[in-house]
Each structure stands twice: as C-alpha cells, then as structure tokens.
CSV table of C-alpha atoms in Angstrom, one decimal:
chain,number,residue,atom,x,y,z
G,6,MET,CA,-14.8,-45.3,23.4
G,7,ASP,CA,-15.9,-45.1,27.2
G,8,ASN,CA,-19.0,-43.4,28.5
G,9,SER,CA,-17.8,-40.4,30.0
G,10,GLU,CA,-15.4,-39.0,26.3
G,11,LEU,CA,-19.2,-40.4,24.4
G,12,ALA,CA,-20.9,-38.1,26.8
G,13,GLU,CA,-17.7,-35.5,26.5
G,14,LEU,CA,-19.0,-36.0,22.5
G,15,GLU,CA,-22.0,-35.5,22.5
G,16,ARG,CA,-21.9,-31.3,24.5
G,17,GLY,CA,-18.8,-30.5,21.3
G,18,ILE,CA,-21.4,-32.1,19.1
G,19,ARG,CA,-24.4,-30.0,20.4
G,20,ALA,CA,-23.2,-27.2,21.1
G,21,ALA,CA,-21.6,-27.1,17.1
G,22,LEU,CA,-24.4,-27.5,16.2
G,23,THR,CA,-25.6,-24.5,18.5
G,24,ASP,CA,-22.9,-22.3,17.0
G,25,PHE,CA,-23.5,-22.7,13.9
G,26,GLY,CA,-27.1,-21.7,13.7
G,27,LEU,CA,-28.2,-25.1,13.5
G,28,ASP,CA,-30.6,-25.5,16.4
G,29,TRP,CA,-32.9,-26.7,14.0
G,30,VAL,CA,-30.7,-30.2,14.1
G,31,LEU,CA,-30.5,-29.9,18.0
G,32,ALA,CA,-34.0,-30.4,17.9
G,33,ASP,CA,-35.2,-33.2,16.0
G,34,ILE,CA,-32.1,-34.8,17.9
G,35,GLU,CA,-33.7,-34.3,21.1
G,36,GLU,CA,-37.2,-35.9,19.5
G,37,GLY,CA,-35.1,-38.6,18.2
G,38,ILE,CA,-33.7,-39.9,21.3
G,39,LYS,CA,-37.1,-38.7,23.5
G,40,ALA,CA,-38.5,-41.9,21.1
G,41,LYS,CA,-35.6,-44.1,20.5
G,42,GLY,CA,-36.6,-44.3,24.7
G,43,ARG,CA,-39.9,-45.0,24.0
G,44,VAL,CA,-40.2,-48.6,23.1
G,45,ASP,CA,-42.7,-51.4,23.8
G,46,VAL,CA,-42.3,-53.2,27.6
G,47,VAL,CA,-44.2,-56.5,29.0
G,48,VAL,CA,-46.8,-55.4,31.2
G,49,PRO,CA,-45.2,-56.8,35.2
G,50,ARG,CA,-47.7,-59.2,36.7
G,51,GLY,CA,-47.6,-61.1,40.0
G,52,ARG,CA,-45.1,-61.0,42.4
G,53,LYS,CA,-43.1,-59.1,39.3
G,54,ALA,CA,-45.2,-56.3,39.1
G,55,GLU,CA,-45.9,-56.6,43.5
G,56,GLU,CA,-42.1,-55.7,43.5
G,57,GLN,CA,-42.0,-53.1,41.6
G,58,GLU,CA,-43.6,-49.4,43.7
G,59,SER,CA,-44.8,-48.1,40.2
G,60,LEU,CA,-44.6,-48.3,36.7
G,61,PHE,CA,-43.0,-45.2,36.4
G,62,ALA,CA,-41.2,-45.1,38.9
G,63,GLY,CA,-37.6,-43.8,37.9
G,64,ASP,CA,-35.4,-43.4,34.5
G,65,ALA,CA,-33.2,-46.4,35.0
G,66,ARG,CA,-36.2,-48.6,35.4
G,67,PRO,CA,-35.6,-52.6,34.4
G,68,TYR,CA,-37.9,-52.7,32.5
G,69,THR,CA,-38.4,-56.0,30.0
G,70,VAL,CA,-38.8,-55.9,26.1
G,71,PRO,CA,-40.9,-58.2,25.0
G,72,VAL,CA,-38.9,-61.1,22.4
G,73,PRO,CA,-40.0,-62.2,19.5
G,74,GLY,CA,-43.7,-63.6,18.8
G,75,TYR,CA,-44.8,-62.5,22.5
G,76,LYS,CA,-49.1,-61.8,23.0
G,77,GLY,CA,-49.0,-60.2,26.1
G,78,PRO,CA,-49.7,-57.2,27.1
G,79,THR,CA,-47.7,-54.2,26.5
G,80,MET,CA,-47.3,-50.8,27.2
G,81,VAL,CA,-44.8,-48.3,26.0
G,82,GLY,CA,-41.8,-47.2,28.8
G,83,ASP,CA,-39.5,-43.9,28.6
G,84,VAL,CA,-35.6,-46.3,29.0
G,85,PRO,CA,-32.3,-44.3,29.3
G,86,VAL,CA,-31.5,-44.5,26.3
G,87,GLU,CA,-27.0,-45.8,26.1
G,88,PRO,CA,-24.2,-42.6,25.8
G,89,ALA,CA,-23.6,-44.6,22.3
G,90,ASP,CA,-26.8,-44.8,20.6
G,91,ARG,CA,-26.8,-40.8,21.7
G,92,VAL,CA,-23.9,-40.3,20.0
G,93,ALA,CA,-25.2,-42.2,17.0
G,94,LEU,CA,-27.7,-40.7,16.1
G,95,ALA,CA,-27.1,-37.2,16.6
G,96,ILE,CA,-24.3,-38.6,13.8
G,97,ASP,CA,-27.0,-39.9,11.7
G,98,ALA,CA,-28.5,-36.0,12.4
G,99,LEU,CA,-25.3,-35.5,10.9
G,100,HIS,CA,-25.1,-37.0,8.0
G,101,ARG,CA,-28.4,-36.1,6.4
G,102,ILE,CA,-28.1,-32.5,6.4
G,103,ILE,CA,-24.2,-32.2,4.8
G,104,VAL,CA,-24.2,-35.4,2.9
G,105,GLU,CA,-28.3,-36.8,2.2
G,106,LEU,CA,-30.0,-32.9,1.6
G,107,PRO,CA,-27.6,-31.4,-1.2
G,108,ALA,CA,-27.5,-35.1,-2.8
G,109,ILE,CA,-31.7,-34.6,-2.6
G,110,HIS,CA,-31.2,-31.8,-4.2
G,111,GLU,CA,-28.9,-32.7,-6.8
G,112,ASP,CA,-31.0,-35.7,-7.7
G,113,ALA,CA,-34.5,-33.7,-7.6
G,114,VAL,CA,-32.8,-30.5,-10.4
G,115,ASN,CA,-31.1,-34.0,-12.7
G,116,ARG,CA,-34.7,-35.6,-12.2
G,117,LEU,CA,-36.1,-32.7,-14.2
G,118,ALA,CA,-33.0,-32.8,-16.5
G,119,ASP,CA,-33.7,-36.7,-17.9
G,120,SER,CA,-35.5,-35.7,-20.4
G,121,GLU,CA,-35.1,-35.8,-24.6
G,122,ASP,CA,-38.6,-33.9,-24.7
G,123,HIS,CA,-36.2,-30.0,-24.9
G,124,ASP,CA,-40.1,-28.6,-22.8
G,125,SER,CA,-39.5,-31.2,-19.9
G,126,VAL,CA,-36.3,-29.9,-19.3
G,127,ALA,CA,-35.5,-28.1,-16.2
G,128,ASP,CA,-32.0,-26.2,-15.3
G,129,ASP,CA,-31.7,-25.9,-12.0
G,130,MET,CA,-34.4,-25.4,-9.1
G,131,ILE,CA,-34.5,-22.0,-6.6
G,132,PHE,CA,-36.7,-20.8,-3.7
G,133,LEU,CA,-37.7,-17.5,-3.3
G,134,PRO,CA,-40.0,-16.1,-0.8
G,135,ASP,CA,-42.6,-14.7,-1.4
G,136,GLU,CA,-43.0,-12.0,0.9
G,137,ASP,CA,-39.3,-10.3,0.0
G,138,ASP,CA,-38.9,-8.5,-3.1
G,139,SER,CA,-35.3,-7.8,-2.3
G,140,ALA,CA,-34.4,-11.6,-1.4
G,141,GLN,CA,-32.0,-13.1,-3.2
G,142,PRO,CA,-31.8,-16.9,-5.0
G,143,VAL,CA,-31.1,-19.4,-2.3
G,144,LEU,CA,-30.1,-22.8,-2.6
G,145,SER,CA,-29.2,-22.5,-6.3
G,146,VAL,CA,-28.4,-26.4,-6.9
G,147,GLY,CA,-24.7,-24.9,-8.7
G,148,THR,CA,-23.6,-23.8,-5.1
G,149,VAL,CA,-24.6,-27.3,-4.5
G,150,LYS,CA,-22.6,-29.1,-6.8
G,151,ALA,CA,-19.4,-27.0,-6.1
G,152,SER,CA,-19.7,-27.1,-2.9
G,153,MET,CA,-19.4,-31.4,-4.0
G,154,GLY,CA,-15.9,-32.2,-2.6
G,155,ARG,CA,-16.1,-30.7,0.6
G,156,ARG,CA,-19.1,-32.6,1.0
G,157,ARG,CA,-17.4,-35.7,0.6
G,158,GLN,CA,-14.9,-34.6,2.5
G,159,ALA,CA,-17.5,-34.1,5.3
G,160,GLU,CA,-19.1,-37.9,4.7
G,161,GLU,CA,-15.7,-39.1,4.8
G,162,PHE,CA,-15.1,-38.2,8.6
G,163,LEU,CA,-18.4,-38.8,9.5
G,164,PHE,CA,-18.1,-42.3,8.4
G,165,ARG,CA,-14.9,-42.3,11.3
G,166,LEU,CA,-16.8,-40.4,13.6
G,167,SER,CA,-18.6,-43.5,13.6
G,168,ASP,CA,-15.7,-45.4,13.9
G,169,GLU,CA,-14.0,-44.2,16.6
G,170,VAL,CA,-17.6,-43.9,18.8
G,171,MET,CA,-18.0,-47.7,18.2
G,172,ARG,CA,-14.1,-48.4,19.7
Y,19,MET,CA,-7.5,-43.3,18.3
Y,20,THR,CA,-8.8,-39.7,18.0
Y,21,SER,CA,-9.0,-37.4,20.7
Y,22,VAL,CA,-12.5,-36.5,21.4
Y,23,ASP,CA,-11.1,-32.7,21.5
Y,24,ASP,CA,-9.6,-33.2,18.3
Y,25,LEU,CA,-12.2,-34.7,16.4
Y,26,LEU,CA,-15.3,-31.8,17.9
Y,27,ARG,CA,-11.9,-29.4,16.3
Y,28,GLU,CA,-13.1,-31.5,12.9
Y,29,LEU,CA,-16.0,-31.1,12.8
Y,30,ARG,CA,-16.4,-27.9,13.2
Y,31,THR,CA,-14.0,-27.5,10.4
Y,32,HIS,CA,-16.9,-29.6,7.9
Y,33,LEU,CA,-19.9,-27.7,9.5
Y,34,GLY,CA,-17.9,-24.5,8.6
Y,35,VAL,CA,-17.6,-25.9,4.8
Y,36,ALA,CA,-20.1,-28.2,4.0
Y,37,VAL,CA,-23.4,-27.2,5.4
Y,38,SER,CA,-25.6,-25.1,2.7
Y,39,TYR,CA,-29.4,-25.5,4.9
Y,40,THR,CA,-29.2,-23.6,7.2
Y,41,THR,CA,-33.1,-23.5,8.3
Y,42,ARG,CA,-35.8,-26.2,8.6
Y,43,SER,CA,-37.6,-24.2,6.7
Y,44,GLN,CA,-34.5,-24.7,3.8
Y,45,ALA,CA,-34.6,-27.8,4.2
Y,46,ASN,CA,-38.1,-29.0,3.8
Y,47,ASP,CA,-38.0,-26.1,1.0
Y,48,VAL,CA,-35.4,-28.5,-0.3
Y,49,TYR,CA,-37.6,-32.1,-0.5
Y,50,GLU,CA,-41.1,-30.3,-2.2
Y,51,GLY,CA,-38.5,-30.2,-4.4
Y,52,PHE,CA,-37.5,-33.3,-5.1
Y,53,LEU,CA,-41.5,-34.8,-4.4
Y,54,PHE,CA,-42.2,-32.4,-7.1
Y,55,SER,CA,-39.5,-33.8,-9.6
Y,56,LEU,CA,-40.8,-36.8,-8.7
Y,57,VAL,CA,-44.3,-36.7,-9.7
Y,58,VAL,CA,-43.0,-34.8,-13.2
Y,59,ALA,CA,-41.0,-38.4,-13.4
Y,60,ALA,CA,-43.7,-40.7,-13.4
Y,61,ALA,CA,-46.1,-37.8,-15.3
Y,62,ARG,CA,-43.2,-38.9,-17.7
Y,63,ARG,CA,-42.4,-42.3,-17.0
Y,64,SER,CA,-46.5,-42.5,-18.0
Y,65,GLY,CA,-46.0,-40.7,-21.7
Y,66,ALA,CA,-47.6,-36.7,-21.3
Y,67,ALA,CA,-46.4,-34.3,-22.4
Y,68,ILE,CA,-44.3,-31.6,-20.2
Y,69,HIS,CA,-43.7,-28.1,-19.5
Y,70,TYR,CA,-43.2,-25.8,-17.3
Y,71,GLU,CA,-44.5,-22.0,-17.0
Y,72,ASP,CA,-44.5,-19.7,-14.3
Y,73,VAL,CA,-47.3,-17.3,-13.1
Y,74,ARG,CA,-48.0,-15.2,-16.1
Y,75,GLY,CA,-48.0,-18.0,-18.9
Y,76,ASN,CA,-44.1,-18.5,-20.3
Y,77,LYS,CA,-42.2,-21.2,-20.7
Y,78,VAL,CA,-39.6,-21.8,-18.6
Y,79,HIS,CA,-36.5,-24.0,-17.9
Y,80,ASN,CA,-35.5,-22.8,-14.4
Y,81,MET,CA,-37.5,-24.0,-10.9
Y,82,VAL,CA,-38.4,-21.0,-9.4
Y,83,PHE,CA,-40.8,-22.8,-6.1
Y,84,ARG,CA,-41.3,-20.9,-3.1
Y,85,THR,CA,-39.8,-21.0,0.0
Y,86,SER,CA,-42.9,-20.8,2.3
Y,87,PRO,CA,-46.3,-21.7,0.9
Y,88,THR,CA,-48.6,-19.1,-0.4
Y,89,THR,CA,-51.7,-18.1,-3.8
Y,90,LEU,CA,-51.4,-20.1,-6.3
Y,91,TYR,CA,-52.1,-16.9,-8.2
Y,92,SER,CA,-49.4,-14.5,-6.6
Y,93,ARG,CA,-46.8,-12.6,-8.9
Y,94,ARG,CA,-45.1,-11.1,-6.9
Y,95,ARG,CA,-42.1,-13.7,-7.8
Y,96,ASP,CA,-42.6,-15.7,-11.3
Y,97,TYR,CA,-43.4,-18.9,-9.4
Y,98,THR,CA,-42.9,-22.2,-11.7
Y,99,HIS,CA,-45.0,-25.6,-12.4
Y,100,ALA,CA,-45.7,-28.0,-14.6
Y,101,VAL,CA,-48.6,-28.9,-17.0
Y,102,ILE,CA,-49.0,-32.3,-17.8
Y,103,THR,CA,-51.1,-33.5,-20.3
Y,104,PHE,CA,-52.5,-37.3,-20.8
Y,105,GLY,CA,-53.8,-37.6,-24.6
Y,106,ARG,CA,-57.0,-35.3,-24.5
Y,107,ALA,CA,-57.6,-35.8,-20.6
Y,108,PRO,CA,-58.3,-32.5,-19.6
Y,109,THR,CA,-54.4,-30.8,-18.2
Y,110,VAL,CA,-53.5,-30.1,-15.0
Y,111,GLU,CA,-50.8,-29.0,-13.4
Y,112,ALA,CA,-48.0,-29.8,-10.5
Y,113,HIS,CA,-47.0,-27.2,-7.8
Y,114,VAL,CA,-45.5,-26.6,-5.0
Y,115,GLY,CA,-46.2,-25.6,-1.7
Y,116,VAL,CA,-49.9,-23.4,-2.9
Y,117,GLN,CA,-53.1,-22.7,-0.2
Y,118,VAL,CA,-55.7,-25.0,-1.2
Y,119,GLN,CA,-59.2,-25.0,0.2
Y,120,GLY,CA,-61.2,-27.7,1.6
Y,121,ALA,CA,-63.8,-28.8,2.0
Y,122,SER,CA,-64.8,-26.5,5.5
Y,123,GLY,CA,-64.3,-23.7,3.4
Y,124,VAL,CA,-60.5,-23.4,5.2
Y,125,LEU,CA,-57.3,-23.1,3.6
Y,126,HIS,CA,-54.5,-25.5,3.7
Y,127,GLU,CA,-51.1,-25.0,2.8
Y,128,CYS,CA,-50.1,-28.1,0.1
Y,129,ASP,CA,-46.9,-29.1,-0.4
Y,130,VAL,CA,-47.0,-30.5,-3.8
Y,131,VAL,CA,-50.1,-30.2,-5.5
Y,132,VAL,CA,-51.4,-31.4,-8.7
Y,133,LEU,CA,-55.4,-29.8,-10.2
Y,134,ASP,CA,-57.2,-29.4,-13.4
Y,135,ALA,CA,-55.2,-26.4,-15.4
Y,136,ASP,CA,-59.4,-25.3,-15.7
Y,137,GLU,CA,-59.0,-24.5,-12.2
Y,138,ALA,CA,-55.7,-22.9,-11.5
Y,139,ALA,CA,-56.1,-20.4,-14.5
Y,140,LEU,CA,-59.4,-19.9,-12.6
Y,141,CYS,CA,-57.0,-19.0,-9.5
Y,142,ARG,CA,-54.8,-16.7,-11.7
Y,143,ARG,CA,-57.8,-15.0,-13.6
Y,144,GLU,CA,-59.5,-14.2,-10.7
Y,145,ARG,CA,-57.5,-14.9,-7.4
Y,146,ILE,CA,-58.6,-17.1,-6.2
Y,147,ASN,CA,-57.9,-20.2,-4.4
Y,148,PRO,CA,-58.1,-23.8,-5.6
Y,149,ARG,CA,-60.2,-26.1,-4.2
Y,150,ALA,CA,-59.3,-29.6,-3.4
Y,151,ALA,CA,-62.6,-31.5,-5.6
Y,152,LYS,CA,-60.4,-30.2,-8.3
Y,153,CYS,CA,-57.1,-31.7,-7.0
Y,154,LEU,CA,-56.0,-34.6,-8.0
Y,155,LEU,CA,-52.8,-35.0,-6.4
Y,156,ALA,CA,-51.6,-33.7,-2.7
Y,157,ILE,CA,-48.4,-34.6,-1.4
Y,158,GLU,CA,-47.0,-32.8,2.4
Y,159,CYS,CA,-43.9,-33.4,2.7
Y,160,LYS,CA,-41.8,-34.2,5.8
Y,161,TYR,CA,-37.3,-33.6,6.1
Y,162,TYR,CA,-36.5,-34.3,9.5
Y,163,ALA,CA,-33.2,-34.5,10.5
Y,164,SER,CA,-33.8,-37.1,12.8
Y,165,ASP,CA,-37.2,-38.4,14.6
Y,166,LEU,CA,-40.7,-37.5,13.2
Y,167,LYS,CA,-43.2,-36.6,15.5
Y,168,LEU,CA,-46.6,-37.5,16.1
Y,169,GLY,CA,-48.3,-34.4,15.9
Y,170,LEU,CA,-47.3,-34.1,12.2
Y,171,ALA,CA,-49.1,-37.9,11.3
Y,172,ARG,CA,-51.8,-36.2,13.4
Y,173,GLY,CA,-51.5,-32.9,11.0
Y,174,PHE,CA,-51.9,-34.6,7.6
Y,175,ALA,CA,-55.2,-37.1,9.4
Y,176,GLY,CA,-57.5,-33.3,9.8
Y,177,LEU,CA,-55.7,-32.0,6.3
Y,178,SER,CA,-56.3,-35.9,4.5
Y,179,ALA,CA,-60.0,-35.5,5.9
Y,180,ASP,CA,-60.6,-32.2,4.5
Y,181,LEU,CA,-59.5,-32.5,1.4
Y,182,GLY,CA,-60.9,-35.6,0.6
Y,183,ASN,CA,-60.0,-38.8,-1.1
Y,184,ARG,CA,-60.1,-37.7,-4.4
Y,185,VAL,CA,-56.7,-36.0,-3.9
Y,186,HIS,CA,-55.0,-38.5,-3.0
Y,187,PRO,CA,-53.1,-37.7,0.5
Y,188,LEU,CA,-49.9,-38.3,0.9
Y,189,PHE,CA,-47.5,-38.3,3.1
Y,190,VAL,CA,-43.7,-38.6,2.2
Y,191,ALA,CA,-40.8,-38.6,4.2
Y,192,ASN,CA,-37.2,-39.8,4.6
Y,193,ILE,CA,-36.6,-41.1,7.1
Y,194,ALA,CA,-39.7,-43.6,9.5
Y,195,SER,CA,-40.8,-43.6,12.8
Y,196,ASP,CA,-42.8,-45.9,14.5
Y,197,SER,CA,-45.4,-44.0,16.2
Y,198,VAL,CA,-46.0,-42.2,12.8
Y,199,THR,CA,-46.6,-45.3,10.4
Y,200,LYS,CA,-48.3,-47.1,13.1
Y,201,TYR,CA,-50.5,-44.0,13.4
Y,202,LEU,CA,-51.2,-43.6,9.8
Y,203,THR,CA,-51.9,-47.6,9.4
Y,204,GLY,CA,-54.3,-47.5,11.5
Y,205,ARG,CA,-56.2,-44.7,9.9
Y,206,LYS,CA,-55.3,-46.2,6.5
Y,207,LEU,CA,-54.3,-43.4,5.2
Y,208,ARG,CA,-51.4,-43.4,2.7
Y,209,ARG,CA,-47.7,-43.2,3.4
Y,210,GLU,CA,-43.8,-44.1,2.4
Y,211,LEU,CA,-41.2,-42.9,4.6
Y,212,ASN,CA,-37.1,-43.4,3.9
Y,213,VAL,CA,-37.6,-41.5,0.5
Y,214,VAL,CA,-34.4,-40.6,-0.6
Y,215,PRO,CA,-32.0,-40.8,-3.5
Y,216,GLY,CA,-31.8,-44.1,-4.2
Y,217,ALA,CA,-33.9,-45.8,-1.9
Y,218,PRO,CA,-37.3,-48.2,-3.5
Y,219,GLU,CA,-39.4,-46.2,-2.1
Y,220,ILE,CA,-38.6,-43.7,-4.8
Y,221,ASP,CA,-40.6,-46.4,-6.8
Y,222,ASP,CA,-43.1,-47.0,-4.6
Y,223,VAL,CA,-43.9,-42.9,-4.3
Y,224,GLN,CA,-44.3,-43.1,-8.3
Y,225,HIS,CA,-46.5,-45.9,-8.0
Y,226,LEU,CA,-49.1,-43.8,-6.1
Y,227,VAL,CA,-48.4,-41.3,-8.1
Y,228,ARG,CA,-49.6,-43.0,-11.3
Y,229,GLU,CA,-52.2,-44.6,-9.7
Y,230,ALA,CA,-53.8,-40.8,-8.9
Y,231,PHE,CA,-53.1,-39.7,-12.8
Y,232,LYS,CA,-54.6,-43.4,-13.7
Y,233,ALA,CA,-58.1,-41.8,-12.0
Y,234,HIS,CA,-57.8,-38.7,-14.1
Y,235,VAL,CA,-57.1,-40.2,-17.8
Y,236,GLY,CA,-59.4,-42.7,-17.1
Y,237,LYS,CA,-62.1,-40.1,-16.7
Y,238,GLY,CA,-60.8,-37.2,-19.0
Y,239,ASP,CA,-59.5,-40.3,-21.9
Y,240,PRO,CA,-60.7,-44.0,-21.1
Y,241,SER,CA,-58.7,-45.3,-24.6
Y,242,TYR,CA,-55.4,-43.9,-23.2
Y,243,ARG,CA,-53.1,-45.5,-21.9
Y,244,ILE,CA,-50.9,-45.1,-18.7
C-alpha cells in the first residue's frame, strides 16, 4: 500500500472503532503512536548542532538514532511515525481486543478448572457491578466460547490485513 | 490486492460480531480474573488445599468478581474468593478488586490481593477494610490495547510505597513498554510485562507468587515444603 492508501485505511479504522463504541481502544492507539515516536536520539554536537536552530524545531527533524554500543549522550526526541507503522499499531490493537482478550478469559477459566480436586475446580468466571442490583452478568466464558468461530475468522482477516499493508 | 474500502467494510463486519469487550473496564476485569487464576494455579502447584467461598462462607464453583474495586465485606453480590491452605500455616484468601488500607491510612484499590484469612473474616464481621500489614501479595493488573502510559508505573510506585514490601507488590501488564520498564527497574519494583496465555512470562509471575507464598509458609509452618 502507498502512503495515501495507508492514511485512508488508518482513518477508516479510527472511524470504525468510534462507530462501534471502542473509543478506549482508539485512545490506546493514540498513546501507542506517541510512544513509538519517542526514541533516544544522539545529542547533536559541534558544527552539526550549530546548523540546527533548536533541538525541538519542527516535526520532521532528521534525528540520528544511536547505533548499538553508542556511549555518547542521548536525549528523547519525537520522531514522526511512518504511516505503515501507525496502521500496524492499530491492527495490533484490534488483534488484542478480538483475539487476545477472549483467549485470556478462556485460559483463566481453563486454569481454574484444571484440578483433580473437586473443591478447587471453578466452572465459570463472571463479573458483576457492586452498585447496580439489577445488572445481569456480563462476560461469561460461555458467550466467549460461543463466539470462537467468529473470532477465528476475524483473526484470519487481521493477518490478511497486515499482509495487504506490507504490500 | 483488496481495495481499502473493501478491507474497511470487512473490518466493520468483524467488529460487529467478534468483539465481546466494549469498555476498558471489561478488559481489565478479565485480566484481573486471569491473574487470579495464575495465583490459584501457583498455590495448587505448591501443594495448597484450595476451595472457593462467597462472602457468606458458602462453598461455590462459579467465580463472581467485581467490575470495579469495592469493599471486601460487600454483601450486595455473592462475590467469590479462594481459600488457600498450606499445611499448618495460617490460611490465606485470594480476592479480586478489593480495597486495602495502606500504612498512611488511605484506602487503595488492589486488583488481586492475598491476605490472612483471619483478617478477611474480621473485615467481613466488622465491615472494615483489610490492612496492608496483613496482606502477603498485591498485584496491579493492566490490560491495554496499545501502549502503557508511564503514569500507570508512577501510580504503582506510590501504591507499593504505601502498601509496603511485605505485600510483594507486583505490576503485571499484557504488553511491554520501554518507559514503564525503565521507571520500575530504576525503582527496584517488581514487574512482569507481556503476560498473556502461552507467554514464558507466565512462569515468571507464578515464580513471584510462589515466593510470596514461601515467605508466608516459612513463618507459619517452616516444615512444609513449598
């Protein structure tokens, strides 16, 4: 994908997350992009430093990233994150909520059920609010297991999406 | 190559049917339950006798956990905890999402906590909150879809200081973060990142949990091998 397609894809993923009420995922992606841009850079010295007006001038500053073993002083710079990397972060986040989180839920229940001692076997794990008596159980592992087929399809799609981004 | 429009259309189809967790709170709830299961599994592997009880003392097999931290003694729901016994050492209980009183007197929210069963019983009877001095393990659990904010590590540092080292404070997250790692390492605070099913870090978490149990058993029943 070229940069304009990647930008279009990123906009579309953001819009979809908002439309499905997943703003918290969007917020995490924003933080991820910020963090990816914060890297240790070599502190400019001598003539190179004099050529630059300010260490923090402009978004597209040509920072030098230290090579492995570099012993000189470094500072944290904000480097622009490439469009492909931004989309990759978004796809990772999608993978976490669609694939990883249900797997964590299932793993927890399976782990609690994995005992020969009847007393220490747990059948399910549900979550209920303390402040609302009328609330119904949410996040039963039964509903998570029931959606396994759909999750597998979603996982295959996310792999394909990653491939398309890399092309 | 598929067009961007087609990919986005397909993404929306999957988001509509495959996402079970729509809020950050739900994601964190599940992650806390996962860490609870690791604590129970570590106790089981160390030979503990384990059963589950609700707040009224009934033996149960369905885990009912809080969606947000509240008092250990709350009876509005039949919240569940694990009762764990190693030999003749005092029995302990593992809870999810309860408030614990730190050394400063302030109440803290502990995602997963293991404490003396006598203290827990006192709290249920008198409707008071457990003291950190009576806890042997406190785990801060963070589930994020992307980067971990540094503020989470700062918050954990403050929590650890007020709970004290006896509770073996441990920061656990599903993803890695350079800044969180640097910050916690610099303060010699325990942390395990990338803790998800199948990851080797699971063994590291269970090792740290076992260390907390060993410290407890070493005082209560030194002859017990853990």
